[in-house]
Amino acid sequence: MTSYEQLLNELRSTALLGSCSSVLGWDEQTYMPPGGAEHRAAQLSLLAGMVHERATSPLLGELIVAAEQENPSSDPDAPTTATLREARRNYDRSTKIPRRLVEELSRVCTLSQQAWGEARKQSSFAHFLPWLEQVVALRREEADAVGYGDGVPYDALLDEFEPGMTAEEVSGLFAGLRDELVPLIAEIVETGRQPDISILERRYPIEQQRKFSLDAAQQIGFDFNNGRLDEAPHPFCSGFGPGDTRLTTRYDEHHFPGAFFGTLHEAGHGIYDQGLDPAAFGTPLGSYVSLGIHESQSRLWENFVGRSRAFWRRYFPAAQQAFPESLQDVTEETFYACVNDVRPSFIRVEADEATYNLHILLRFELEQPLVTGELSPSDVPSAWNEKFTQYFGMTPPDDAQGCLQDIHWSGGGIGYFPTYSLGNMYAAQFFEAARRDLGDLDAQFSKGEFAPLKNWLNEQIHRPGQRYRANRLVQVVTGEELSYQPLMKHLRDKYSELYGL
Ligand code: ZN
């Protein structure tokens, strides 16, 4: 066996072990009784230690060196080169962070998340502040351990979620987006047009919602022979490995969009997962590119397909049949306007497709100075409110609806937020390319035909795994560098028509 083959075997075994944690983690969020928490934490902690051990073992390091010597390739896009590049990146990143720091981060983040939950409930930032200080300090230490070349410490944190992306690139993209998006939202608000979104808060029996969302997930191409849909308080998608991808959602009888668009979103993640090459499981060529690319797949199905006029031309009659008491007197046009309502609001996860990006810009603009130390954690609430007022024209009434709303920072996820808006940009650019390649997508959607788009995504984006980094993948698939412009064009076209701008 060559060293390269031995390396692949080693990576596969580690991934197999890691996928056992995914099963346990999924069960913890769905069916585990409360009494199982302590034992489950012990199981997960043991597995995490075993995975870390394997991922940082000297044996793995030697195999990577030997495989590199065996394969002196000059083509950066060649599958073998890509496999070695990503194996090396993961190994270097894991071994550069001292074990003491890994354990300290894990301990502090668990406690910090608990403190955050309490702080948000009481809307008391003071309760969370000492934990935020520790998390920022530890992540800064991590950035220094990982290194950031000629860049800034934030690069090292961003790199965990979006390999290869830098703060400078994100800043450039976000600045362009901000300069065009802020005036577009102002224009929409000035029209004074507000559809009657209370329609979406009427009664939508949960059993009917379940059938309707499941059917839509199946129609767009999620394969239920190789996956399931269950309920969880915080919806997510978890891929256990080939043939088994789990989606979760949550239902509210008086809020139709939550479960429906949530299911489409998670199904988009699931379709990516199901589209990975099963033979390459556990190796870079069978793994997703980055969180931003993952998010592009969920948002593409949720927003670009699921919130399109063509989609509802097909599905509104079915929705009326499924929910006669709530939709009998509603027109397709009104319903379409309701699911695309743009309205500044305090909470990110409830935001519409346009204002959502401003929530992300704000977080990105606070995270960077937090990491450099220019912004002290104690000044986060005032900095948050100032920026929020500047972007949204209103001030959060309390910190629970402001800087305490998200779990990310408490769990150490500094550098994570940008991947959401990058996901929107990737989605828009991919969707534009799909339109070029596949012709009239709207005509296809209005007939319920989603297979051409799904197959195109499988082939272009899912199947190559990590063969290309995100920015290269965008170039290969669309022929252009990543840009905020396709996203702006999508938003401007949609809302010009809807709001008569
Ligand atoms: Zn997502």
Short mmCIF file of C-alpha atoms and ligand atoms in Angstrom, two decimals:
data_model
loop_
_atom_site.label_atom_id
_atom_site.label_comp_id
_atom_site.label_asym_id
_atom_site.label_seq_id
_atom_site.Cartn_x
_atom_site.Cartn_y
_atom_site.Cartn_z
CA MET A 1 0.00 0.00 0.00
CA THR A 2 1.30 3.48 -0.82
CA SER A 3 1.59 6.10 1.90
CA TYR A 4 -1.16 8.02 0.14
CA GLU A 5 -3.52 5.03 0.44
CA GLN A 6 -2.56 4.54 4.07
CA LEU A 7 -3.28 8.22 4.68
CA LEU A 8 -6.74 7.90 3.13
CA ASN A 9 -7.48 4.87 5.34
CA GLU A 10 -6.37 6.77 8.41
CA LEU A 11 -8.55 9.78 7.53
CA ARG A 12 -11.54 7.50 6.85
CA SER A 13 -11.25 5.79 10.24
CA THR A 14 -11.05 9.11 12.06
CA ALA A 15 -14.10 10.39 10.17
CA LEU A 16 -15.95 7.16 10.97
CA LEU A 17 -15.27 7.68 14.65
CA GLY A 18 -16.35 11.33 14.36
CA SER A 19 -19.59 10.30 12.69
CA CYS A 20 -20.49 8.29 15.81
CA SER A 21 -20.51 11.60 17.70
CA SER A 22 -22.88 12.98 15.06
CA VAL A 23 -25.38 10.21 15.75
CA LEU A 24 -25.17 10.82 19.50
CA GLY A 25 -25.38 14.60 19.02
CA TRP A 26 -28.46 14.27 16.81
CA ASP A 27 -30.13 11.99 19.33
CA GLU A 28 -29.32 14.42 22.13
CA GLN A 29 -31.25 17.18 20.29
CA THR A 30 -34.20 15.03 19.21
CA TYR A 31 -35.17 11.99 21.28
CA MET A 32 -32.89 11.72 24.32
CA PRO A 33 -34.77 12.01 27.63
CA PRO A 34 -33.51 14.85 29.89
CA GLY A 35 -32.08 12.29 32.32
CA GLY A 36 -29.60 11.10 29.71
CA ALA A 37 -27.70 14.38 29.55
CA GLU A 38 -24.85 13.57 31.88
CA HIS A 39 -24.08 10.15 30.41
CA ARG A 40 -24.34 11.57 26.89
CA ALA A 41 -21.88 14.36 27.74
CA ALA A 42 -19.42 11.70 28.95
CA GLN A 43 -19.86 9.68 25.73
CA LEU A 44 -19.34 12.73 23.53
CA SER A 45 -16.36 13.94 25.49
CA LEU A 46 -14.65 10.52 25.24
CA LEU A 47 -15.24 10.37 21.49
CA ALA A 48 -14.04 13.97 21.01
CA GLY A 49 -10.81 13.10 22.82
CA MET A 50 -10.30 10.01 20.66
CA VAL A 51 -10.90 11.95 17.44
CA HIS A 52 -8.52 14.71 18.55
CA GLU A 53 -5.88 12.13 19.41
CA ARG A 54 -6.07 10.56 15.95
CA ALA A 55 -6.23 13.91 14.14
CA THR A 56 -3.03 15.10 15.84
CA SER A 57 -1.10 11.83 16.03
CA PRO A 58 2.57 11.82 14.94
CA LEU A 59 1.73 8.80 12.76
CA LEU A 60 -0.70 10.90 10.75
CA GLY A 61 1.92 13.64 10.41
CA GLU A 62 4.44 11.10 9.06
CA LEU A 63 1.92 9.68 6.60
CA ILE A 64 1.18 13.16 5.25
CA VAL A 65 4.90 13.88 4.74
CA ALA A 66 5.44 10.52 3.01
CA ALA A 67 2.36 10.97 0.81
CA GLU A 68 3.53 14.47 -0.13
CA GLN A 69 6.89 13.08 -1.20
CA GLU A 70 5.17 10.38 -3.23
CA ASN A 71 3.01 12.91 -5.06
CA PRO A 72 5.03 15.98 -6.07
CA SER A 73 2.22 17.47 -8.17
CA SER A 74 2.37 20.92 -9.70
CA ASP A 75 -1.31 21.13 -10.64
CA PRO A 76 -3.09 22.77 -7.68
CA ASP A 77 -6.49 21.56 -8.91
CA ALA A 78 -5.52 17.88 -9.20
CA PRO A 79 -7.55 15.64 -6.83
CA THR A 80 -4.44 14.23 -5.13
CA THR A 81 -2.97 17.71 -4.60
CA ALA A 82 -6.25 18.89 -3.12
CA THR A 83 -6.47 15.90 -0.79
CA LEU A 84 -2.95 16.49 0.50
CA ARG A 85 -3.48 20.25 0.80
CA GLU A 86 -6.56 19.81 3.01
CA ALA A 87 -5.10 16.93 5.03
CA ARG A 88 -2.06 19.10 5.74
CA ARG A 89 -4.16 22.13 6.64
CA ASN A 90 -6.29 20.18 9.11
CA TYR A 91 -3.28 18.49 10.66
CA ASP A 92 -1.30 21.72 11.01
CA ARG A 93 -4.22 23.60 12.45
CA SER A 94 -4.99 20.88 15.02
CA THR A 95 -1.40 20.34 16.09
CA LYS A 96 -0.57 24.04 16.42
CA ILE A 97 -3.19 24.54 19.11
CA PRO A 98 -1.79 23.23 22.41
CA ARG A 99 -3.86 20.60 24.15
CA ARG A 100 -4.15 22.82 27.23
CA LEU A 101 -5.79 25.52 25.11
CA VAL A 102 -8.18 23.05 23.43
CA GLU A 103 -9.33 21.78 26.83
CA GLU A 104 -9.58 25.26 28.32
CA LEU A 105 -11.65 26.49 25.36
CA SER A 106 -13.95 23.51 25.62
CA ARG A 107 -14.43 23.98 29.38
CA VAL A 108 -14.92 27.75 29.23
CA CYS A 109 -17.28 27.58 26.24
CA THR A 110 -19.55 25.04 27.93
CA LEU A 111 -19.87 27.25 31.03
CA SER A 112 -20.04 30.40 28.96
CA GLN A 113 -22.99 29.07 26.96
CA GLN A 114 -24.85 28.33 30.18
CA ALA A 115 -24.11 31.84 31.48
CA TRP A 116 -25.20 33.32 28.16
CA GLY A 117 -28.55 31.47 28.32
CA GLU A 118 -29.18 32.94 31.76
CA ALA A 119 -27.94 36.39 30.71
CA ARG A 120 -30.25 36.48 27.72
CA LYS A 121 -33.22 35.41 29.82
CA GLN A 122 -32.59 38.26 32.24
CA SER A 123 -31.33 40.60 29.52
CA SER A 124 -28.30 41.16 31.73
CA PHE A 125 -25.08 41.74 29.83
CA ALA A 126 -23.16 42.04 33.11
CA HIS A 127 -23.94 38.37 33.72
CA PHE A 128 -22.26 37.38 30.44
CA LEU A 129 -19.37 39.89 30.39
CA PRO A 130 -16.76 37.89 32.38
CA TRP A 131 -17.35 34.92 30.06
CA LEU A 132 -17.13 36.98 26.90
CA GLU A 133 -13.82 38.37 28.15
CA GLN A 134 -12.46 34.86 28.66
CA VAL A 135 -13.72 33.57 25.32
CA VAL A 136 -12.21 36.50 23.41
CA ALA A 137 -8.88 36.11 25.21
CA LEU A 138 -8.74 32.36 24.53
CA ARG A 139 -9.69 32.70 20.88
CA ARG A 140 -7.06 35.43 20.49
CA GLU A 141 -4.54 33.01 21.97
CA GLU A 142 -5.73 30.41 19.48
CA ALA A 143 -5.24 32.84 16.58
CA ASP A 144 -1.67 33.49 17.73
CA ALA A 145 -1.01 29.75 18.00
CA VAL A 146 -2.39 29.01 14.54
CA GLY A 147 -0.67 32.02 12.98
CA TYR A 148 -1.88 34.42 10.29
CA GLY A 149 1.12 35.23 8.12
CA ASP A 150 1.04 38.84 6.96
CA GLY A 151 -2.62 39.11 7.83
CA VAL A 152 -4.50 39.89 11.04
CA PRO A 153 -5.45 37.60 13.97
CA TYR A 154 -9.06 37.53 12.79
CA ASP A 155 -7.91 35.67 9.65
CA ALA A 156 -6.90 32.68 11.74
CA LEU A 157 -10.36 32.51 13.34
CA LEU A 158 -12.25 33.01 10.08
CA ASP A 159 -10.09 30.30 8.52
CA GLU A 160 -11.58 27.72 10.85
CA PHE A 161 -14.98 28.15 9.18
CA GLU A 162 -14.06 29.51 5.74
CA PRO A 163 -10.64 28.11 4.82
CA GLY A 164 -8.49 30.53 2.86
CA MET A 165 -10.75 33.56 3.30
CA THR A 166 -9.27 36.68 4.91
CA ALA A 167 -10.76 39.57 6.87
CA GLU A 168 -9.58 41.93 4.15
CA GLU A 169 -11.50 40.06 1.44
CA VAL A 170 -14.63 39.91 3.58
CA SER A 171 -14.33 43.63 4.40
CA GLY A 172 -14.14 44.50 0.72
CA LEU A 173 -17.17 42.38 -0.19
CA PHE A 174 -19.22 43.58 2.77
CA ALA A 175 -18.42 47.26 2.16
CA GLY A 176 -19.68 46.97 -1.42
CA LEU A 177 -22.81 45.19 -0.25
CA ARG A 178 -23.47 47.72 2.50
CA ASP A 179 -23.18 50.72 0.19
CA GLU A 180 -25.90 49.38 -2.09
CA LEU A 181 -28.08 47.46 0.33
CA VAL A 182 -28.64 50.22 2.92
CA PRO A 183 -30.19 52.60 0.35
CA LEU A 184 -32.25 49.76 -1.21
CA ILE A 185 -33.78 48.92 2.17
CA ALA A 186 -34.45 52.61 2.84
CA GLU A 187 -36.24 52.83 -0.51
CA ILE A 188 -38.39 49.82 0.35
CA VAL A 189 -39.29 51.22 3.77
CA GLU A 190 -40.16 54.61 2.24
CA THR A 191 -42.80 53.06 -0.03
CA GLY A 192 -44.81 52.46 3.15
CA ARG A 193 -46.08 49.22 1.60
CA GLN A 194 -46.53 46.54 4.21
CA PRO A 195 -48.35 43.35 3.29
CA ASP A 196 -50.69 41.95 5.94
CA ILE A 197 -48.31 39.38 7.36
CA SER A 198 -50.82 38.41 10.06
CA ILE A 199 -52.05 35.98 7.38
CA LEU A 200 -49.01 33.86 8.16
CA GLU A 201 -49.94 33.81 11.87
CA ARG A 202 -53.36 32.25 11.33
CA ARG A 203 -53.96 28.63 12.28
CA TYR A 204 -51.83 26.10 10.36
CA PRO A 205 -52.43 22.66 11.90
CA ILE A 206 -49.10 21.03 12.69
CA GLU A 207 -49.96 17.70 11.06
CA GLN A 208 -50.71 19.52 7.81
CA GLN A 209 -47.52 21.57 8.09
CA ARG A 210 -45.53 18.40 8.56
CA LYS A 211 -46.95 16.81 5.40
CA PHE A 212 -46.63 19.99 3.38
CA SER A 213 -42.97 20.68 4.32
CA LEU A 214 -41.93 17.06 3.95
CA ASP A 215 -43.50 16.93 0.52
CA ALA A 216 -41.67 20.11 -0.54
CA ALA A 217 -38.33 18.79 0.73
CA GLN A 218 -38.90 15.64 -1.31
CA GLN A 219 -39.95 17.58 -4.42
CA ILE A 220 -36.79 19.69 -4.44
CA GLY A 221 -34.71 16.53 -4.26
CA PHE A 222 -33.96 15.51 -0.67
CA ASP A 223 -33.87 11.70 -0.71
CA PHE A 224 -35.87 10.20 2.16
CA ASN A 225 -34.52 6.72 1.47
CA ASN A 226 -31.22 8.14 2.65
CA GLY A 227 -32.46 10.60 5.23
CA ARG A 228 -35.12 11.60 7.77
CA LEU A 229 -36.90 14.67 9.04
CA ASP A 230 -37.47 14.99 12.80
CA GLU A 231 -38.14 17.76 15.29
CA ALA A 232 -35.62 19.71 17.36
CA PRO A 233 -35.81 22.96 19.34
CA HIS A 234 -32.97 24.50 17.26
CA PRO A 235 -33.23 23.08 13.74
CA PHE A 236 -30.11 21.71 12.07
CA CYS A 237 -28.95 19.16 9.51
CA SER A 238 -26.52 16.42 10.39
CA GLY A 239 -24.87 14.12 7.89
CA PHE A 240 -23.80 10.87 9.53
CA GLY A 241 -22.19 9.52 6.37
CA PRO A 242 -23.21 7.92 3.08
CA GLY A 243 -26.89 6.98 3.05
CA ASP A 244 -27.90 8.75 6.26
CA THR A 245 -28.60 12.48 6.47
CA ARG A 246 -30.82 13.85 9.23
CA LEU A 247 -32.89 17.02 8.97
CA THR A 248 -34.70 18.66 11.85
CA THR A 249 -37.30 21.40 12.04
CA ARG A 250 -39.76 22.85 14.56
CA TYR A 251 -43.44 23.63 14.18
CA ASP A 252 -45.54 26.50 15.45
CA GLU A 253 -49.25 26.24 14.72
CA HIS A 254 -49.47 30.02 14.37
CA HIS A 255 -46.40 30.70 12.24
CA PHE A 256 -46.37 29.10 8.81
CA PRO A 257 -42.95 30.29 7.48
CA GLY A 258 -40.89 28.96 10.41
CA ALA A 259 -41.23 25.24 9.71
CA PHE A 260 -41.77 25.53 5.97
CA PHE A 261 -38.77 27.67 5.04
CA GLY A 262 -36.77 26.10 7.86
CA THR A 263 -37.33 22.67 6.29
CA LEU A 264 -36.38 23.90 2.81
CA HIS A 265 -33.25 25.45 4.33
CA GLU A 266 -32.18 22.28 6.12
CA ALA A 267 -33.12 20.19 3.07
CA GLY A 268 -30.71 22.37 1.06
CA HIS A 269 -27.95 21.47 3.52
CA GLY A 270 -29.07 17.85 3.30
CA ILE A 271 -29.03 17.78 -0.51
CA TYR A 272 -25.41 18.98 -0.38
CA ASP A 273 -24.58 16.25 2.08
CA GLN A 274 -26.30 13.58 0.00
CA GLY A 275 -24.49 14.86 -3.08
CA LEU A 276 -20.99 14.23 -1.69
CA ASP A 277 -19.10 11.31 -3.21
CA PRO A 278 -19.84 8.30 -0.92
CA ALA A 279 -16.65 6.54 -2.05
CA ALA A 280 -14.62 9.50 -0.75
CA PHE A 281 -16.28 9.56 2.69
CA GLY A 282 -13.97 10.86 5.40
CA THR A 283 -11.40 12.24 2.97
CA PRO A 284 -11.22 15.82 1.66
CA LEU A 285 -12.78 14.88 -1.69
CA GLY A 286 -15.85 13.59 0.16
CA SER A 287 -16.17 16.60 2.49
CA TYR A 288 -17.94 19.97 2.22
CA VAL A 289 -15.87 22.99 1.22
CA SER A 290 -16.67 25.49 3.95
CA LEU A 291 -19.53 26.74 6.09
CA GLY A 292 -20.17 29.53 3.59
CA ILE A 293 -20.54 27.08 0.72
CA HIS A 294 -22.77 24.86 2.88
CA GLU A 295 -24.91 27.87 3.70
CA SER A 296 -25.09 28.82 0.01
CA GLN A 297 -26.84 25.51 -0.66
CA SER A 298 -29.44 25.94 2.08
CA ARG A 299 -30.14 29.55 1.16
CA LEU A 300 -30.34 28.81 -2.52
CA TRP A 301 -33.23 26.41 -1.94
CA GLU A 302 -34.85 28.47 0.81
CA ASN A 303 -34.69 31.90 -0.81
CA PHE A 304 -33.82 31.73 -4.48
CA VAL A 305 -36.20 28.82 -5.10
CA GLY A 306 -38.59 28.72 -2.14
CA ARG A 307 -39.34 32.44 -2.04
CA SER A 308 -39.66 32.82 -5.81
CA ARG A 309 -42.84 33.73 -7.62
CA ALA A 310 -42.51 30.65 -9.84
CA PHE A 311 -42.34 28.34 -6.82
CA TRP A 312 -45.58 29.67 -5.38
CA ARG A 313 -47.31 29.59 -8.75
CA ARG A 314 -46.88 25.86 -8.40
CA TYR A 315 -47.40 25.47 -4.63
CA PHE A 316 -49.94 28.09 -3.61
CA PRO A 317 -52.93 26.05 -4.82
CA ALA A 318 -51.58 23.08 -2.84
CA ALA A 319 -51.09 25.32 0.21
CA GLN A 320 -54.70 26.51 -0.08
CA GLN A 321 -55.85 22.92 -0.15
CA ALA A 322 -53.70 21.97 2.83
CA PHE A 323 -54.76 24.99 4.91
CA PRO A 324 -58.25 25.91 3.69
CA GLU A 325 -59.38 27.76 6.83
CA SER A 326 -56.37 30.11 6.71
CA LEU A 327 -55.74 30.60 2.99
CA GLN A 328 -59.20 30.39 1.38
CA ASP A 329 -59.58 34.17 1.13
CA VAL A 330 -55.91 34.88 0.30
CA THR A 331 -54.59 35.44 -3.23
CA GLU A 332 -51.34 34.03 -4.56
CA GLU A 333 -50.04 37.58 -4.98
CA THR A 334 -50.74 38.50 -1.34
CA PHE A 335 -49.16 35.30 -0.08
CA TYR A 336 -46.07 35.87 -2.24
CA ALA A 337 -45.76 39.44 -0.89
CA CYS A 338 -46.09 38.16 2.70
CA VAL A 339 -43.30 35.60 2.42
CA ASN A 340 -41.08 38.30 0.92
CA ASP A 341 -41.93 41.10 3.33
CA VAL A 342 -38.95 43.36 4.08
CA ARG A 343 -39.04 45.00 7.48
CA PRO A 344 -36.19 46.05 9.79
CA SER A 345 -36.34 44.03 13.01
CA PHE A 346 -34.12 43.42 16.01
CA ILE A 347 -33.65 39.65 15.77
CA ARG A 348 -31.33 38.17 13.16
CA VAL A 349 -32.95 34.75 12.88
CA GLU A 350 -36.34 36.35 12.18
CA ALA A 351 -34.97 38.76 9.58
CA ASP A 352 -36.00 38.84 5.92
CA GLU A 353 -33.72 38.06 3.00
CA ALA A 354 -32.52 41.68 2.58
CA THR A 355 -32.08 43.05 6.11
CA TYR A 356 -30.52 39.76 7.21
CA ASN A 357 -27.21 40.83 5.69
CA LEU A 358 -27.11 44.03 7.76
CA HIS A 359 -27.34 41.92 10.91
CA ILE A 360 -24.24 40.05 9.72
CA LEU A 361 -22.29 43.18 8.71
CA LEU A 362 -22.83 44.60 12.18
CA ARG A 363 -21.50 41.48 13.89
CA PHE A 364 -18.48 41.29 11.59
CA GLU A 365 -17.67 44.94 12.28
CA LEU A 366 -17.69 44.32 16.03
CA GLU A 367 -15.81 41.02 15.98
CA GLN A 368 -12.70 42.38 14.35
CA PRO A 369 -11.91 45.11 16.91
CA LEU A 370 -12.88 42.67 19.68
CA VAL A 371 -10.13 40.31 18.54
CA THR A 372 -7.50 43.06 18.18
CA GLY A 373 -8.46 44.55 21.54
CA GLU A 374 -9.57 47.89 20.08
CA LEU A 375 -13.06 47.15 21.34
CA SER A 376 -13.29 46.08 24.95
CA PRO A 377 -15.92 43.39 25.68
CA SER A 378 -17.53 45.73 28.22
CA ASP A 379 -18.24 48.24 25.42
CA VAL A 380 -20.04 45.70 23.21
CA PRO A 381 -23.62 46.75 24.16
CA SER A 382 -23.06 50.43 23.39
CA ALA A 383 -21.12 49.69 20.19
CA TRP A 384 -23.86 47.27 19.13
CA ASN A 385 -26.67 49.74 19.73
CA GLU A 386 -24.86 52.55 17.99
CA LYS A 387 -24.26 50.48 14.85
CA PHE A 388 -27.73 49.01 14.95
CA THR A 389 -29.30 52.45 15.03
CA GLN A 390 -27.09 53.55 12.18
CA TYR A 391 -28.07 50.56 9.97
CA PHE A 392 -31.69 49.98 10.98
CA GLY A 393 -32.88 53.39 12.15
CA MET A 394 -34.05 51.97 15.48
CA THR A 395 -32.41 51.05 18.79
CA PRO A 396 -32.80 47.68 20.55
CA PRO A 397 -34.93 48.16 23.69
CA ASP A 398 -32.68 45.80 25.69
CA ASP A 399 -29.59 43.59 25.27
CA ALA A 400 -31.67 40.41 24.90
CA GLN A 401 -32.90 41.90 21.62
CA GLY A 402 -29.44 43.30 20.96
CA CYS A 403 -25.98 41.90 21.60
CA LEU A 404 -27.20 38.94 23.70
CA GLN A 405 -29.48 37.39 21.08
CA ASP A 406 -27.04 34.92 19.48
CA ILE A 407 -25.38 31.89 21.01
CA HIS A 408 -22.28 32.02 18.74
CA TRP A 409 -19.85 34.16 20.75
CA SER A 410 -20.58 32.30 23.98
CA GLY A 411 -19.55 29.06 22.27
CA GLY A 412 -16.34 30.54 20.90
CA GLY A 413 -17.75 31.06 17.39
CA ILE A 414 -15.98 34.34 16.68
CA GLY A 415 -15.41 34.48 12.91
CA TYR A 416 -18.49 32.39 12.16
CA PHE A 417 -21.06 35.09 11.32
CA PRO A 418 -19.53 36.22 7.99
CA THR A 419 -20.19 32.74 6.54
CA TYR A 420 -23.94 33.47 6.52
CA SER A 421 -23.66 36.48 4.20
CA LEU A 422 -20.89 34.85 2.19
CA GLY A 423 -23.40 32.02 1.77
CA ASN A 424 -25.92 34.48 0.33
CA MET A 425 -23.30 35.82 -2.09
CA TYR A 426 -22.15 32.37 -3.21
CA ALA A 427 -25.81 31.32 -3.62
CA ALA A 428 -26.63 34.32 -5.82
CA GLN A 429 -23.58 33.79 -8.00
CA PHE A 430 -24.18 30.04 -8.37
CA PHE A 431 -27.85 30.63 -9.11
CA GLU A 432 -26.97 33.11 -11.85
CA ALA A 433 -24.62 30.54 -13.41
CA ALA A 434 -27.29 27.81 -13.14
CA ARG A 435 -29.72 30.10 -14.95
CA ARG A 436 -27.17 30.57 -17.74
CA ASP A 437 -26.61 26.82 -18.07
CA LEU A 438 -30.15 25.56 -17.56
CA GLY A 439 -32.32 28.12 -19.29
CA ASP A 440 -35.66 29.22 -17.91
CA LEU A 441 -35.56 28.01 -14.31
CA ASP A 442 -38.78 29.85 -13.46
CA ALA A 443 -40.68 27.88 -16.10
CA GLN A 444 -39.24 24.69 -14.58
CA PHE A 445 -40.13 25.66 -10.98
CA SER A 446 -43.68 26.60 -11.91
CA LYS A 447 -44.11 23.06 -13.25
CA GLY A 448 -42.54 21.56 -10.10
CA GLU A 449 -39.38 20.55 -11.97
CA PHE A 450 -36.39 20.89 -9.69
CA ALA A 451 -34.27 17.98 -10.87
CA PRO A 452 -32.28 19.95 -13.47
CA LEU A 453 -31.14 22.47 -10.83
CA LYS A 454 -30.52 19.79 -8.22
CA ASN A 455 -28.46 17.69 -10.63
CA TRP A 456 -26.50 20.75 -11.72
CA LEU A 457 -25.65 21.54 -8.07
CA ASN A 458 -24.70 17.90 -7.48
CA GLU A 459 -22.32 17.92 -10.38
CA GLN A 460 -20.84 21.41 -10.07
CA ILE A 461 -20.68 21.93 -6.33
CA HIS A 462 -21.31 18.77 -4.30
CA ARG A 463 -19.44 16.09 -6.16
CA PRO A 464 -15.98 17.78 -6.17
CA GLY A 465 -15.92 17.86 -2.35
CA GLN A 466 -12.92 19.94 -1.28
CA ARG A 467 -11.15 19.70 -4.60
CA TYR A 468 -11.35 23.51 -4.78
CA ARG A 469 -11.32 26.04 -1.98
CA ALA A 470 -14.41 28.26 -1.90
CA ASN A 471 -13.00 31.16 -3.93
CA ARG A 472 -11.60 28.82 -6.58
CA LEU A 473 -14.85 26.85 -6.73
CA VAL A 474 -16.71 30.09 -7.49
CA GLN A 475 -14.29 30.79 -10.33
CA VAL A 476 -14.51 27.27 -11.73
CA VAL A 477 -18.32 27.15 -11.59
CA THR A 478 -19.20 30.72 -12.58
CA GLY A 479 -16.13 31.92 -14.50
CA GLU A 480 -15.90 34.97 -12.21
CA GLU A 481 -14.37 35.99 -8.91
CA LEU A 482 -16.71 36.05 -5.92
CA SER A 483 -18.68 39.31 -5.93
CA TYR A 484 -21.53 40.88 -3.96
CA GLN A 485 -23.13 42.07 -7.19
CA PRO A 486 -25.19 39.00 -8.13
CA LEU A 487 -26.76 39.11 -4.65
CA MET A 488 -27.54 42.83 -5.01
CA LYS A 489 -29.00 42.26 -8.46
CA HIS A 490 -31.20 39.44 -7.18
CA LEU A 491 -32.51 41.60 -4.32
CA ARG A 492 -32.96 44.71 -6.44
CA ASP A 493 -34.85 42.82 -9.19
CA LYS A 494 -37.12 41.04 -6.76
CA TYR A 495 -38.01 44.04 -4.62
CA SER A 496 -38.28 46.54 -7.50
CA GLU A 497 -41.05 44.40 -8.88
CA LEU A 498 -42.69 43.71 -5.51
CA TYR A 499 -42.51 47.21 -4.09
CA GLY A 500 -42.77 49.14 -7.37
CA LEU A 501 -39.43 50.91 -6.86
ZN ZN B 1 -27.95 26.89 7.49
#
